Coordinates of C-alpha atoms and ligand atoms in Angstrom, one line a residue:
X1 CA -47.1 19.3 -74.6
X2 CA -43.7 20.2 -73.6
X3 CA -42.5 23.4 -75.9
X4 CA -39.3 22.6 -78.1
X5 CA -36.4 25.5 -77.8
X6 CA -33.6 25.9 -80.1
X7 CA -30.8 28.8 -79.5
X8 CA -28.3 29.8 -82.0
X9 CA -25.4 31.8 -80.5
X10 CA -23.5 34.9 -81.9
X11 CA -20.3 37.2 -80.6
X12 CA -18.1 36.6 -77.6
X13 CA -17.2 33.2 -75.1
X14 CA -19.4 35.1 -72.4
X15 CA -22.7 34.9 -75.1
X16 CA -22.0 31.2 -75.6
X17 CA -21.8 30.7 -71.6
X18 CA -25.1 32.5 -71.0
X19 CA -26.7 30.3 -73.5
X20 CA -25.9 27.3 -71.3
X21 CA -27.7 29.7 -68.3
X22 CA -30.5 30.2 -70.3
X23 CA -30.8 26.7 -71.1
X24 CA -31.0 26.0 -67.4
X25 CA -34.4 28.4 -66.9
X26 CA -36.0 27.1 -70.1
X27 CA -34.8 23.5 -69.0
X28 CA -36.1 24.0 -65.3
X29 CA -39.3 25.4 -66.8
X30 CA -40.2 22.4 -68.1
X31 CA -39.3 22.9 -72.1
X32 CA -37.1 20.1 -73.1
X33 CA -33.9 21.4 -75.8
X34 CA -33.8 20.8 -79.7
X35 CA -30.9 20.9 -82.1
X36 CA -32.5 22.4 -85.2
X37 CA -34.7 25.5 -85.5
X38 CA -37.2 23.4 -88.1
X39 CA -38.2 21.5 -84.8
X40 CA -38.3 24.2 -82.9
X41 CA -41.6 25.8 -81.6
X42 CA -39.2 28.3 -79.8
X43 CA -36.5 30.0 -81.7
X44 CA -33.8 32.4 -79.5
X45 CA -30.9 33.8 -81.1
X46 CA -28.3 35.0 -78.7
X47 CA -26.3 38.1 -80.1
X48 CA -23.3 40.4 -80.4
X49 CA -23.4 44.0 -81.0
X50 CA -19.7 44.1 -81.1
X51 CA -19.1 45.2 -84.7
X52 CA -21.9 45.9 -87.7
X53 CA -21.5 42.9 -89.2
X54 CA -22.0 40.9 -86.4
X55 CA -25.1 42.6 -86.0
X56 CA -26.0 42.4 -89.8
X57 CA -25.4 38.3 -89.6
X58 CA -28.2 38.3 -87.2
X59 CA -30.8 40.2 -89.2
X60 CA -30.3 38.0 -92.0
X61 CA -31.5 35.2 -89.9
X62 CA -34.1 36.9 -88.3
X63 CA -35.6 37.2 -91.7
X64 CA -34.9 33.3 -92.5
X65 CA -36.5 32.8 -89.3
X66 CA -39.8 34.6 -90.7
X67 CA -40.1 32.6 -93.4
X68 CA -40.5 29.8 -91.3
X69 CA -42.7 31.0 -89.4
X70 CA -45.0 32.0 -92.5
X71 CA -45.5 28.2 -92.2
X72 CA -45.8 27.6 -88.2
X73 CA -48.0 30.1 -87.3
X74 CA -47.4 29.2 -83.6
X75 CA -43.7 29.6 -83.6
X76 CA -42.0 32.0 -81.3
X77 CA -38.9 33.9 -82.3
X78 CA -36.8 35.6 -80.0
X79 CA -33.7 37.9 -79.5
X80 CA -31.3 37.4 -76.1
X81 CA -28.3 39.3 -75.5
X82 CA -26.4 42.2 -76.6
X83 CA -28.4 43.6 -79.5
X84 CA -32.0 43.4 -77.7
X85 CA -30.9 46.7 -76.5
X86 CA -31.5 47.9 -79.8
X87 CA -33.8 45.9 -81.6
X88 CA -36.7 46.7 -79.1
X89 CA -37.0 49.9 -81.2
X90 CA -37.0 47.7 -84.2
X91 CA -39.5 45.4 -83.3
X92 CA -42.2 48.3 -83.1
X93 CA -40.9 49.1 -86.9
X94 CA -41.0 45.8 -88.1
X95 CA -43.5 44.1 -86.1
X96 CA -42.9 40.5 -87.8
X97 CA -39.5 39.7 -87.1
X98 CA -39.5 39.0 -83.5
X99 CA -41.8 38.3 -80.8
X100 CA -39.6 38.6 -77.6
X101 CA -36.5 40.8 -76.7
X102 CA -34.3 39.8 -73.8
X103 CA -30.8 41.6 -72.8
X104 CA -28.4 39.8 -70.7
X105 CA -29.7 40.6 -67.3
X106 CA -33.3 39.5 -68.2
X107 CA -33.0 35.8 -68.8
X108 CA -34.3 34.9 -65.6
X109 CA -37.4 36.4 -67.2
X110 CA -37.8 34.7 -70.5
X111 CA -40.4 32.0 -69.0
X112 CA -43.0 34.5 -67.9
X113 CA -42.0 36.3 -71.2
X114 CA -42.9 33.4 -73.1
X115 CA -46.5 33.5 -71.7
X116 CA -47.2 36.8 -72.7
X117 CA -46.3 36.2 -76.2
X118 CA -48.8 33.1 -76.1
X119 CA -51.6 35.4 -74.8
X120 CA -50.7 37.3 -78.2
X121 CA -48.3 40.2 -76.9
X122 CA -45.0 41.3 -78.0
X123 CA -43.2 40.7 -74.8
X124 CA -39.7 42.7 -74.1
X125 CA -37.3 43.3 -71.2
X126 CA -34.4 44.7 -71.5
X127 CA -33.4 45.9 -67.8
X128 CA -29.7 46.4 -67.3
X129 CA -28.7 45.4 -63.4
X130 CA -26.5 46.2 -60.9
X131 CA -26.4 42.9 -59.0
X132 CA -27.7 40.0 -61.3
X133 CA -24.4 37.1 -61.8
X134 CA -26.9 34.2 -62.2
X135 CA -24.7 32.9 -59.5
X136 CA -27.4 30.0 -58.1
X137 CA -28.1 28.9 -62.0
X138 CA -25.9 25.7 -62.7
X139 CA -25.2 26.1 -66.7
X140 CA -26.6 23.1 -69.0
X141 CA -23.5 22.6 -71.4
X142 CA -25.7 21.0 -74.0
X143 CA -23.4 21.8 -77.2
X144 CA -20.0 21.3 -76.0
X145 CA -17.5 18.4 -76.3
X146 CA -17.8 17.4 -73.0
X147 CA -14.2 18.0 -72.7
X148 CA -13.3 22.0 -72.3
X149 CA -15.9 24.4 -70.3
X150 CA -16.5 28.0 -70.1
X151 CA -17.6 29.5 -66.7
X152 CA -18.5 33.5 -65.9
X153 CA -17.0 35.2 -63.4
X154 CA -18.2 38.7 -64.0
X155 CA -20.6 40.7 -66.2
X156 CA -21.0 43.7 -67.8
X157 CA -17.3 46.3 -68.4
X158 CA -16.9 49.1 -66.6
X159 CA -13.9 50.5 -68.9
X160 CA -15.5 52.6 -71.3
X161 CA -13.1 52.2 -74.3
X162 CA -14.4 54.7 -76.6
X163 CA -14.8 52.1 -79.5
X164 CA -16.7 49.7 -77.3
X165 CA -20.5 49.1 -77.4
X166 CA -20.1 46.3 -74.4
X167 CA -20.5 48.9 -71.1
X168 CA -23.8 49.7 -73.1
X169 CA -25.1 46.5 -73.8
X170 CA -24.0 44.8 -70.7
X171 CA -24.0 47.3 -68.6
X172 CA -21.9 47.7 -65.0
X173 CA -19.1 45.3 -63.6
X174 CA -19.7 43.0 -61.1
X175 CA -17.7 40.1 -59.8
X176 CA -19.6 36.5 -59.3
X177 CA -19.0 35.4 -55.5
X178 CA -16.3 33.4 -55.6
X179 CA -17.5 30.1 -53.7
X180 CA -20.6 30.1 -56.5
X181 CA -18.0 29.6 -59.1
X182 CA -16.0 27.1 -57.5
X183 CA -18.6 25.2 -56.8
X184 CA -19.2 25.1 -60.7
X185 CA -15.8 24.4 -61.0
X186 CA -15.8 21.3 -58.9
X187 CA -19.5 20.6 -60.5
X188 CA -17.1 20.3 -63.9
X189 CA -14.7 18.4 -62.1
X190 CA -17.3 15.7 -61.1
X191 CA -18.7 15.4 -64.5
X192 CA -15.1 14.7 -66.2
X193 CA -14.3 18.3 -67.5
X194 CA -10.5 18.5 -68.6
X195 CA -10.5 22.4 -69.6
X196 CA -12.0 25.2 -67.2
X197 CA -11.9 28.8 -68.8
X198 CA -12.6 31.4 -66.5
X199 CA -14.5 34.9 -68.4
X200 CA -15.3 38.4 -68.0
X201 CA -14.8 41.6 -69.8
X202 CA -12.2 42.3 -67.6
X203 CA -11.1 39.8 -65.5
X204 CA -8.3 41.2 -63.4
X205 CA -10.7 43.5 -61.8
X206 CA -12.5 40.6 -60.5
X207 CA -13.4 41.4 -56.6
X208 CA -15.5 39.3 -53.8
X209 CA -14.7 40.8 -50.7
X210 CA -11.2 40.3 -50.1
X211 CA -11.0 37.4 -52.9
X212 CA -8.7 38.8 -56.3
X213 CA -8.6 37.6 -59.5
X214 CA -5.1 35.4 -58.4
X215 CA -6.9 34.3 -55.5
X216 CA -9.9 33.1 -57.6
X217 CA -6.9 31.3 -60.3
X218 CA -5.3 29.3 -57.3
X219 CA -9.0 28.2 -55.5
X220 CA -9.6 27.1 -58.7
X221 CA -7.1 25.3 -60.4
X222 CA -6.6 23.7 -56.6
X223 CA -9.8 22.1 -57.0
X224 CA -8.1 19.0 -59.7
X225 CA -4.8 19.2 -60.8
X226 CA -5.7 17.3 -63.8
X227 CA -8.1 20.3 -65.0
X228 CA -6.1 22.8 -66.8
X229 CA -7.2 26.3 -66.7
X230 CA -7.6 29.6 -68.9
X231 CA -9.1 33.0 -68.5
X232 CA -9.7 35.9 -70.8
X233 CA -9.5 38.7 -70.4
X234 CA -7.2 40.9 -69.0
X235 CA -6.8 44.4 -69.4
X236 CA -3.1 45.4 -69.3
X237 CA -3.6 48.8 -67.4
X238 CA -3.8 46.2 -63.9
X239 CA -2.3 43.1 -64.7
X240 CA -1.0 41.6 -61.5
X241 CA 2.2 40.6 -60.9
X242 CA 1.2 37.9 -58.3
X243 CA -1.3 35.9 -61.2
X244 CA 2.3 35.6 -63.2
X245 CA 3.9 34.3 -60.7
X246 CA 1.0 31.5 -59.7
X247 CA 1.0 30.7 -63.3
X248 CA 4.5 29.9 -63.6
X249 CA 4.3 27.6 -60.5
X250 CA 1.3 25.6 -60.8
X251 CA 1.6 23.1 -63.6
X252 CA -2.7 23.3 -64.3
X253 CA -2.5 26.9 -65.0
X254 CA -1.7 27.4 -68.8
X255 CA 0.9 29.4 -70.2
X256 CA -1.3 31.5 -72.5
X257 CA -2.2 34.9 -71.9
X258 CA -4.6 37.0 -74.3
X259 CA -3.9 40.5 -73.9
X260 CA -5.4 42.8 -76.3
X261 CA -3.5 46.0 -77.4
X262 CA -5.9 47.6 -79.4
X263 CA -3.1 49.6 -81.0
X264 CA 0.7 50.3 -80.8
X265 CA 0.9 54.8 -80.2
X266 CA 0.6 56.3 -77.1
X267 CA -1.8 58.8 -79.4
X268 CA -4.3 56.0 -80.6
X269 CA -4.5 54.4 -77.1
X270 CA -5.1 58.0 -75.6
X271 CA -8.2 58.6 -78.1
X272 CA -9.0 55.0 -77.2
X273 CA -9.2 55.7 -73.8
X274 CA -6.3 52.6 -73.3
X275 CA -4.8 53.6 -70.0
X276 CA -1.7 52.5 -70.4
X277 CA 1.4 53.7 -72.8
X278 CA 3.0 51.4 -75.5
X279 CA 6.1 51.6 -73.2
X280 CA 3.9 50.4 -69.8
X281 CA 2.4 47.1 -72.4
X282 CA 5.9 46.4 -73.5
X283 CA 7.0 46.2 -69.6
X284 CA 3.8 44.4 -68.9
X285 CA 4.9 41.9 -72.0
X286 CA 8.6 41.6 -70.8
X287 CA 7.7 40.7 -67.2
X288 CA 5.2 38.0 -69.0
X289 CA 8.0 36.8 -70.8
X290 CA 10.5 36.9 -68.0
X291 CA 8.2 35.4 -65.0
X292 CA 6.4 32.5 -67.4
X293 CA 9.4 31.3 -69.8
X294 CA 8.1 30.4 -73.5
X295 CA 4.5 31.9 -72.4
X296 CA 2.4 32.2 -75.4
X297 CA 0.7 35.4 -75.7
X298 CA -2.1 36.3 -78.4
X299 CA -4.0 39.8 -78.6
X300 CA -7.1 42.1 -80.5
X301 CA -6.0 44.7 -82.6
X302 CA -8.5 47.3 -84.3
X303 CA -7.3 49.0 -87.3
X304 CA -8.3 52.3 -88.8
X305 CA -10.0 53.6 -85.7
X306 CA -11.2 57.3 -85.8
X307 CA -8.2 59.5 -86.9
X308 CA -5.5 57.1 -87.5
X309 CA -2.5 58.2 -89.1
X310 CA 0.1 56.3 -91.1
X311 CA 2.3 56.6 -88.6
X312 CA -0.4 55.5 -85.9
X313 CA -0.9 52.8 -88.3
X314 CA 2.7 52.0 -88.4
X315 CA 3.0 51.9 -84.7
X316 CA 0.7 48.9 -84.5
X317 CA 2.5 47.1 -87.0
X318 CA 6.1 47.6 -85.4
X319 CA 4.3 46.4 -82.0
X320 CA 2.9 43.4 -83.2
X321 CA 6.5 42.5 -85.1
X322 CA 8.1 43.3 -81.4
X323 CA 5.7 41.1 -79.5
X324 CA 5.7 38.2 -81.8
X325 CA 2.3 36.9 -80.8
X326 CA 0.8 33.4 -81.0
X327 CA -2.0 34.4 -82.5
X328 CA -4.3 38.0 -82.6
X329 CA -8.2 38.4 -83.4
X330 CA -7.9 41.6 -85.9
X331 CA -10.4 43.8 -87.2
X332 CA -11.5 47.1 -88.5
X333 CA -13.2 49.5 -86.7
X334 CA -16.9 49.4 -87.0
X335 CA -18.1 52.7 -85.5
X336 CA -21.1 51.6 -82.7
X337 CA -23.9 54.2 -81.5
X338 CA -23.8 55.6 -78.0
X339 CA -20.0 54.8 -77.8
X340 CA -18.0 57.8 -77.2
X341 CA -16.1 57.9 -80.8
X342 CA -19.7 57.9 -81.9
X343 CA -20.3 61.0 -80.0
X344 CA -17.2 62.7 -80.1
X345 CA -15.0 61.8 -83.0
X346 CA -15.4 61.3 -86.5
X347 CA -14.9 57.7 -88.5
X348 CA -13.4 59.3 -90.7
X349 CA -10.5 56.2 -92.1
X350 CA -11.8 55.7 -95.7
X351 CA -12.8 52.2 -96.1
X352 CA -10.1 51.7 -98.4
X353 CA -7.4 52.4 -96.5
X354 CA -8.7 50.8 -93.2
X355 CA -9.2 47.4 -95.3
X356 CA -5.4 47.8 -96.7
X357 CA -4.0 48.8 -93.1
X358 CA -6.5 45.9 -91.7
X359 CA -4.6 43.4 -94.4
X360 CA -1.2 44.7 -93.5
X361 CA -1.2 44.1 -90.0
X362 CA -2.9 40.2 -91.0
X363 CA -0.3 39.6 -93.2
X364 CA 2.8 40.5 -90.9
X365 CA 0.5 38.2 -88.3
X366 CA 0.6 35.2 -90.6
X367 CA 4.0 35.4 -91.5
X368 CA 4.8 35.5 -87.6
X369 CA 2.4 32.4 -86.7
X370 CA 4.2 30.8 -89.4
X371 CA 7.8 31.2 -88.7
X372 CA 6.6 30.6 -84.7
X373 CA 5.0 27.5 -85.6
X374 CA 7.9 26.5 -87.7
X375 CA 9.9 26.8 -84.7
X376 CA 8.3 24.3 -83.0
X377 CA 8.9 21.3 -85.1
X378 CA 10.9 18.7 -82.6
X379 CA 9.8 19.9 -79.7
X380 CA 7.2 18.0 -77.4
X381 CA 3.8 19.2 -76.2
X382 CA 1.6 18.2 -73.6
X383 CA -2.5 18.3 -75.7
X384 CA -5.8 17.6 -74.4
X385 CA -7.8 16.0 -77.2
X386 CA -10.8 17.8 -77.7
X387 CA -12.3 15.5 -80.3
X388 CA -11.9 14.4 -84.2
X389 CA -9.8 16.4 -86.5
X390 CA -11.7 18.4 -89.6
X391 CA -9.6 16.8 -91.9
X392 CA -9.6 13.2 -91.4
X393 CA -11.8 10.8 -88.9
X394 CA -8.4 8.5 -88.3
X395 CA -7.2 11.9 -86.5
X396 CA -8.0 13.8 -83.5
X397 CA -7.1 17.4 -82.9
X398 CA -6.3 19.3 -79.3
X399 CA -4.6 21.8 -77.8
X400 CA -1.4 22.1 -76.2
X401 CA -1.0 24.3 -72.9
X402 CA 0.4 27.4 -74.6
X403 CA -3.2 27.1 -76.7
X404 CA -1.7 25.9 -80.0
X405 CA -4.2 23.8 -82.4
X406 CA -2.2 20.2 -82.9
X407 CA -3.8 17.3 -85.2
X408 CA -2.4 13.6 -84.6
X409 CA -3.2 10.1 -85.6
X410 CA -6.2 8.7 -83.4
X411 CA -4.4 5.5 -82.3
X412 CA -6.6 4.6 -79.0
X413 CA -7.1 7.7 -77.6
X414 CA -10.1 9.2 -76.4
X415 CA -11.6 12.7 -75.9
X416 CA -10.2 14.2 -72.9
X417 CA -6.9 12.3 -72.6
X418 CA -3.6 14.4 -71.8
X419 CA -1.0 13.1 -74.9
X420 CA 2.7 14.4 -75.2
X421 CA 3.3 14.8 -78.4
X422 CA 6.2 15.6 -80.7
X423 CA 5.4 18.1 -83.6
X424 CA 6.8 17.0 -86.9
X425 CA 5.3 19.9 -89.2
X426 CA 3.4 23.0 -89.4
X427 CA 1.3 25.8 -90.7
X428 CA -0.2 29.1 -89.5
X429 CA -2.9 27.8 -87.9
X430 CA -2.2 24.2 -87.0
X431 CA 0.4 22.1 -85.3
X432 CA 1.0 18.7 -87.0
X433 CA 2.4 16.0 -84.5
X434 CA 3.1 12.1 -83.5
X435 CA 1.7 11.1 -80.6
X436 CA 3.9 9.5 -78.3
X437 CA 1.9 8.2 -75.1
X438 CA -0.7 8.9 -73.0
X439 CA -0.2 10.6 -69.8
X440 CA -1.6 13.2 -66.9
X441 CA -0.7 17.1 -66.1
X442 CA 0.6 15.7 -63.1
X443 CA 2.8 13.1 -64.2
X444 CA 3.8 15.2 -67.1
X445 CA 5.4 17.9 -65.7
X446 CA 6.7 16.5 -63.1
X447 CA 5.6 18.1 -60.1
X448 CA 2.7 17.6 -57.8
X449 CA 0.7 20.2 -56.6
X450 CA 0.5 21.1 -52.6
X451 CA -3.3 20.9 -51.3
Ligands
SAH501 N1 -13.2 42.9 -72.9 C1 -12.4 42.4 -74.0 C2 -12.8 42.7 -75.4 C3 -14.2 42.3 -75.8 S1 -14.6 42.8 -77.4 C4 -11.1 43.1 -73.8 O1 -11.0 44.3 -73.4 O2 -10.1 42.5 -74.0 C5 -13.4 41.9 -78.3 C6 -12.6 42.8 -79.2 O3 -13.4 43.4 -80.2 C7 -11.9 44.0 -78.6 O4 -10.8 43.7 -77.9 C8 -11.6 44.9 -79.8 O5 -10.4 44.6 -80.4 C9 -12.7 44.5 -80.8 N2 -13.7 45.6 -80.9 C10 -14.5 46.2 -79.9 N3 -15.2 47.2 -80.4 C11 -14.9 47.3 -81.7 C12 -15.4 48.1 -82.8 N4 -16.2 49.1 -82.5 N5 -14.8 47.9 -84.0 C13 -13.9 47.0 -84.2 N6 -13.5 46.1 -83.3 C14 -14.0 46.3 -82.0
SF4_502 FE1 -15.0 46.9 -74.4 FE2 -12.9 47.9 -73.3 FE3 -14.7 46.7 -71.7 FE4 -13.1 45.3 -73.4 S1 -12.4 46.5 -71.6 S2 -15.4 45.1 -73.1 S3 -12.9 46.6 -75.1 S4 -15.0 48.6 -72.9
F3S503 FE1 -20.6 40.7 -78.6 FE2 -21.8 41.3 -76.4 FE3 -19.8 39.7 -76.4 S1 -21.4 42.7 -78.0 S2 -18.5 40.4 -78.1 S3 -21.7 39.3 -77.4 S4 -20.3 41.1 -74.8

């Protein structure tokens, strides 16, 4: 009989696109896909490392997952992703709570893995590479709403930030030959994806020979001009000028550019090991600004990392008021093993006072998004519906290019349409809108693109 698998994923875009690889090799292997863990005789859990309570989330299930298995003797549970690195010591301590440990370079391995664990072994691989993209292995999108699609360009980070567990549980950069990932890109096309976004760790370090990071953007977005395209992200120590430019032209790329900070003193980015100055980000964010007129722009800011001062703390907060972004992922530092703060400086922000600083910078945030937002009732949007709105089934919800959440009356239209809209109201999170007709990127703005 065919074995049932069921994934649950945790942590970053790039986890939830190599949970459609893996999908693929337990697909081609000849195990068919469940959508519940009950049904499941093989449970994976895909997860992130990135902060403790990411990695605290996943133990708890772990253990929910042994109670099922008290009653399936036969079940199979399994780890895939960024913690494996460090649970294989873990599942020699606890010998219950998982049977297989895979990190991200690995997954080609999981079938063979599987069969070990049948003949009654622990079965764990964990091998870090220098060359592995999964570049032949066409992604099963078997969650998504058919509509918006996430594809790899790169693995593992090179960039050593000192807070950052991801060059140790990913391991070393490399770039996805470029002709592998438009081919996925005009796979997409085929199958009626509206929304391409293009990931890595650190995308504008993306190399294939002679092929760039721009380069990759215009192939790409050249494939349909009625595909709209994202990436994320960028560092800001090489953002290039030329990707700016390309943006501004070409009507399918979108004018929304996440561009984490970190922090707002040349101090804290130094002990971050940030190479760049707050005055090099601010040029960075005034070209963005200049080149790509009413470009939205959203960041990641850590608060209360190792030594921060009131002032340091205060720098952030008079960056974030001087960028003005559209939205920012915030968080307080969670101190990881191997990193170099772990080696070399001390956590030493009381709990307390990161958790204040951490509220601080949220609430300046929210009071931004909201005044932003406010400013753009009466003015007309161009949104891809994604699919039915939380709050009510007679709506649907979308986003517009600049990545901004809008919710309108369903009238007749259907996932994956392009609708201009005109927002009427607004809150921190969410545009509210009336549709005004159905239409196409192309038509829309205006211009046609140039083969
Ligand atoms: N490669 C991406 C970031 C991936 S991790 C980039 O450089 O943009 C996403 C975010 O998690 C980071 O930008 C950072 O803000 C946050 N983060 C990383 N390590 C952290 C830690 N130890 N504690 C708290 N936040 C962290
Ligand atoms: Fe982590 Fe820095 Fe690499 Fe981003 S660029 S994944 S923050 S080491
Ligand atoms: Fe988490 Fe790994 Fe992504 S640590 S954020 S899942 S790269």
């Amino acid at each position: 009989m065919k074995k049932k698998f069921y994934i649950e994923t945790y942590g970053c875009q790039m986890n939830f696109a190599d949970t459609e690889i893996v999908n693929s090799i337990l697909l081609d292997d000849g195990m068919t896909a469940v959508q519940d863990a009950e049904s499941a005789d093989v449970i994976l859990v895909n997860t992130c490392s990135i902060r403790e309570n990411a990695e605290t989330k996943v133990w708890n299930r772990l253990k929910e997952f042994r109670t099922l298995k008290k009653n399936k003797e036969d079940l199979t549970v399994g780890v895939l992703g960024c913690m494996a690195e460090r649970i294989k010591d873990r599942i020699i301590e606890e010998e219950h709570l998982v049977d297989i440990v895979v990190g991200p370079d690995a997954y080609r391995d999981i079938p063979r893995l599987l069969t070990e664990v049948d003949d009654g072994r622990k079965a764990v691989n964990v091998l870090l590479s220098l060359e592995e993209t999964y570049a032949d292995i066409a992604p099963v999108r078997t969650t998504g709403n058919g509509v918006t699609a996430f594809v790899s360009i790169m693995r593992g980070c090179d960039n050593m930030c000192s807070f950052c567990v991801v060059p140790f549980t990913r391991g070393r950069e490399r770039s996805r030959p470029m002709e592998s990932i438009l081919r996925e890109v005009r796979q997409l096309s085929e199958e009626g994806y509206k929304e391409i976004t293009l990931l890595g760790q650190n995308v504008n370090s993306y190399k294939d020979g002679e092929n760039t990071f721009t380069r990759l953007m215009d192939e790409s977005s050249k494939i349909n001009p009625e595909i709209r395209f994202r990436f994320s992200s960028p560092h800001p120590k090489d953002f290039p000028d030329d990707l700016l430019h390309l943006i501004a032209e070409r009507p399918n790329l979108c004018n929304y550019i996440h561009i984490p900070a970190q922090a707002g003193s040349d101090t804290m980015l130094e002990r971050m090991r940030r190479p760049y100055t707050r005055e090099q980000y601010f040029t960075l964010i005034n070209k963005m600004k200049t080149i790509i007129p009413g470009v939205s722009l959203s960041t990641d800011i850590i608060a209360g990392f190792c030594g921060e001062t009131e002032e340091e703390h205060e720098a952030t907060m008079s960056l974030m008021k001087a960028v003005e972004y559209d939205l920012a992922y915030m968080f307080a530092y969670s101190e990881r093993e191997r990193t170099l703060a772990h080696r070399k400086f001390e956590d030493d922000v009381p709990e307390a006072i990161k958790k204040r600083r951490l509220t601080e910078i949220i609430n300046q945030q929210m009071d931004i998004q909201k005044r932003r937002n406010k400013e753009e009732i009466g003015k007309r949007h161009l949104v891809l519906v994604e699919g039915t709105s939380k709050r009510s089934e007679e709506q649907v919800n979308g986003r517009t290019d600049t990545n901004k959440m809008v919710v309108f009356d369903r009238k007749d239209f259907q996932q994956g349409d392009y609708v201009e809209v005109e927002i009427t109201d607004s809150t921190s999170a969410t545009l509210i809108a009336t549709p005004i007709r159905k239409t196409t990127i192309t038509e829309y703005y205006g211009a046609a693109i140039e083969a």
